[in-house]
XYZ file of C-alpha atoms in Angstrom:
258
model
C -69.752 27.297 15.547
C -73.316 26.080 15.840
C -74.982 23.252 13.870
C -76.748 25.558 11.447
C -73.600 27.564 10.647
C -71.517 24.482 10.166
C -74.042 23.082 7.705
C -73.930 26.258 5.735
C -70.175 26.377 5.756
C -70.010 22.808 4.376
C -72.236 23.798 1.513
C -75.186 21.562 2.324
C -78.766 22.718 2.117
C -80.189 23.954 5.464
C -83.579 22.154 4.950
C -82.462 18.442 4.950
C -78.785 17.708 5.334
C -77.804 13.952 4.688
C -77.802 11.515 7.743
C -74.157 11.162 7.436
C -73.553 14.960 7.675
C -75.707 15.144 10.805
C -73.558 12.465 12.307
C -70.442 14.348 11.409
C -71.798 17.567 12.774
C -72.629 15.854 16.081
C -69.168 14.465 16.399
C -67.585 17.843 15.488
C -69.435 19.716 18.069
C -68.995 17.198 20.813
C -65.246 16.915 20.237
C -63.064 18.789 22.825
C -61.090 21.733 21.569
C -57.350 21.236 21.462
C -55.572 23.277 24.271
C -52.479 23.573 22.272
C -51.028 22.989 18.829
C -48.297 20.953 20.684
C -48.736 17.654 22.393
C -46.081 18.767 25.006
C -42.848 20.624 25.735
C -39.497 18.962 25.498
C -36.614 20.861 27.088
C -33.149 19.261 26.427
C -30.184 20.231 28.670
C -27.053 19.539 26.659
C -23.450 20.532 26.203
C -21.015 20.716 23.230
C -18.452 19.249 25.650
C -20.492 16.090 26.555
C -19.863 12.953 24.512
C -23.165 11.506 25.346
C -25.001 14.538 23.919
C -24.784 14.325 20.185
C -27.528 11.577 19.915
C -29.729 13.669 22.069
C -29.013 16.739 20.059
C -29.988 14.903 16.907
C -33.193 13.614 18.537
C -34.065 17.290 19.563
C -33.499 18.437 15.954
C -35.789 15.648 14.763
C -38.443 16.880 17.304
C -38.020 20.290 16.277
C -38.548 19.582 12.571
C -41.494 17.370 13.190
C -43.244 19.880 15.216
C -45.470 17.674 17.327
C -43.918 18.971 20.497
C -42.281 22.357 21.315
C -38.671 21.477 21.410
C -36.123 23.656 23.145
C -32.225 23.144 23.697
C -30.571 24.587 26.675
C -26.742 24.497 26.678
C -25.277 24.268 30.196
C -21.906 25.663 31.236
C -20.688 23.207 33.861
C -18.813 21.093 31.581
C -16.827 23.906 30.107
C -13.657 23.041 32.035
C -13.203 19.746 30.089
C -11.208 21.313 27.256
C -14.047 23.051 25.247
C -16.200 26.024 26.105
C -19.668 25.492 24.783
C -20.311 28.395 22.369
C -24.128 28.399 23.179
C -23.997 27.921 26.913
C -25.537 30.423 29.292
C -25.627 30.669 33.036
C -29.612 31.028 32.718
C -29.820 27.637 31.018
C -27.706 25.924 33.797
C -29.735 27.745 36.507
C -32.962 26.498 34.886
C -31.721 22.921 34.933
C -30.835 23.261 38.603
C -34.266 24.652 39.351
C -35.788 21.582 37.716
C -33.606 19.436 39.912
C -35.297 20.998 43.002
C -38.759 20.700 41.392
C -38.283 17.074 40.508
C -36.589 16.278 43.883
C -33.372 15.306 42.341
C -29.964 15.621 44.103
C -27.991 16.597 40.908
C -28.159 17.429 37.198
C -26.828 15.467 34.110
C -26.658 15.752 30.340
C -28.384 15.033 28.139
C -31.446 15.530 30.204
C -34.886 15.952 28.562
C -37.498 17.540 30.812
C -41.191 16.914 29.657
C -43.816 19.482 30.355
C -41.775 20.541 33.543
C -43.130 17.395 35.259
C -40.742 14.461 34.460
C -37.504 13.699 32.812
C -35.614 11.198 30.672
C -32.230 10.641 29.124
C -32.461 12.994 26.001
C -30.785 10.378 23.822
C -33.492 7.807 24.466
C -36.114 8.782 21.933
C -38.501 6.059 22.980
C -38.470 7.156 26.683
C -39.041 10.868 25.648
C -41.973 9.909 23.381
C -43.403 7.686 26.158
C -43.405 10.349 28.680
C -44.950 12.869 26.170
C -47.802 10.312 25.578
C -48.262 9.361 29.138
C -48.496 12.885 30.327
C -50.951 13.752 27.658
C -53.100 10.730 28.344
C -53.288 11.383 32.117
C -54.340 14.954 32.053
C -50.871 16.450 32.489
C -50.404 17.681 29.097
C -50.854 21.178 27.927
C -54.323 22.156 29.137
C -54.533 25.958 28.549
C -54.782 27.594 25.134
C -51.788 29.781 24.384
C -51.264 31.644 20.998
C -48.494 33.939 19.938
C -48.537 36.110 16.762
C -45.797 38.230 15.415
C -46.382 41.259 13.071
C -44.976 44.774 12.554
C -46.777 46.004 15.679
C -45.117 43.343 17.983
C -45.875 40.132 19.498
C -49.496 39.402 20.577
C -49.855 36.780 23.254
C -53.379 35.248 23.866
C -54.048 32.994 26.717
C -57.278 31.120 27.284
C -59.102 30.604 30.621
C -58.214 27.967 33.201
C -57.611 27.636 36.965
C -54.771 28.825 39.171
C -51.944 31.156 38.635
C -48.811 30.891 36.341
C -46.005 32.953 34.859
C -45.863 33.949 31.159
C -42.461 33.064 30.238
C -40.646 34.243 26.894
C -38.040 32.071 25.729
C -35.808 33.352 22.882
C -33.867 30.712 20.721
C -31.905 30.489 17.600
C -33.463 28.397 14.876
C -30.245 26.624 14.019
C -26.435 26.840 14.714
C -23.698 24.865 13.239
C -20.709 24.464 15.414
C -17.207 23.125 14.623
C -15.972 21.585 17.941
C -12.227 21.696 17.978
C -11.317 20.369 21.521
C -12.877 18.264 24.324
C -14.910 15.073 24.073
C -16.518 15.834 20.839
C -13.320 17.227 19.190
C -13.489 17.083 15.394
C -17.285 16.970 15.195
C -19.406 19.548 13.362
C -22.970 19.578 15.027
C -26.048 21.512 13.966
C -28.051 22.464 17.044
C -31.673 23.278 16.713
C -33.750 25.726 18.986
C -30.801 26.754 21.207
C -32.039 29.094 23.901
C -30.278 32.434 24.157
C -32.446 34.289 26.897
C -35.377 33.546 29.098
C -37.656 36.211 30.730
C -40.983 36.479 32.593
C -43.227 38.871 30.696
C -46.332 38.679 32.715
C -48.595 36.786 35.096
C -51.869 34.732 34.364
C -54.481 34.412 37.109
C -56.946 31.889 35.389
C -58.990 34.312 33.312
C -58.503 34.697 29.477
C -56.077 37.488 28.768
C -54.043 39.164 25.892
C -50.869 40.979 26.186
C -48.458 42.563 23.710
C -44.728 42.744 23.527
C -42.880 45.364 21.349
C -41.710 44.194 17.898
C -38.072 44.867 19.102
C -38.009 41.738 21.181
C -37.715 39.782 18.037
C -36.473 42.408 15.538
C -33.396 43.029 17.709
C -32.655 39.266 17.689
C -32.328 38.678 13.942
C -33.056 34.936 13.174
C -34.393 34.256 16.549
C -37.606 32.569 17.498
C -39.670 32.924 20.718
C -41.372 30.288 22.686
C -44.213 31.299 25.039
C -44.521 29.085 28.223
C -47.337 29.362 30.593
C -45.612 27.860 33.535
C -45.916 27.358 37.192
C -43.005 28.898 39.114
C -42.133 28.358 42.769
C -41.459 31.003 45.305
C -37.842 30.333 44.892
C -38.142 30.783 41.174
C -37.795 27.092 40.405
C -39.805 26.100 37.184
C -42.606 23.665 37.373
C -45.425 22.358 35.336
C -46.070 23.918 31.846
C -49.725 24.508 31.279
C -49.545 25.784 27.746
C -47.167 26.707 25.049
C -46.923 28.567 21.773
C -44.038 29.310 19.372
C -42.949 32.030 16.906
C -40.421 30.379 14.577
C -36.992 32.000 13.737
C -38.160 32.571 10.146
C -41.235 34.495 11.304
C -39.223 36.433 13.990
C -36.440 37.408 11.559
């Protein structure tokens, strides 16, 4: 939007706008466009069989509700031998966490682990540490730097990605908005926990090579998953498939998708 159009949109006469209006217009036009509606992406790796995880699950739910970051919960299956089989765990979630371990040069994995923007990690129950990493990465140019938008309608999902540099995968992450689980055995026996944004499936739906692009997915990707939402991640992925830095992100909520 140019200055003349903005003056008109604000309802001021074009001939002589007030000085304060001119100052506002200059600041508006000079401000950088936000690359994403989200300040960052927080991916929590958790388990219903982990006694340390409920505080992290509650923090993830808080982040999902607040909406400043794109918050996703991946239930891993490597604690299933401890007396309770996690009802939301998938092998794909476990594999993703091990992929991050390779990317972050870690020798092993743990729960609850929160990975921020695919670049760093913290204990998911430590809300201050998670928040500090989100802020640090955003302040040092390692936040979400590429515009990503996703819109769902009867015709399907339209994904729009802005220009940038390099190459990245376009990853669709399908999740349930909320699941309430009564845990009968294991370390959390007797607990009833509501999990937010639990990931059910992950798939690569395209590639991005730096130029602005738009792609469409059929409506069935969400209509066949009643109550599910979809996160779109623009993410660097290694030759071995290990996930890396997330450049941009968008989300279609479960309410929209259902």
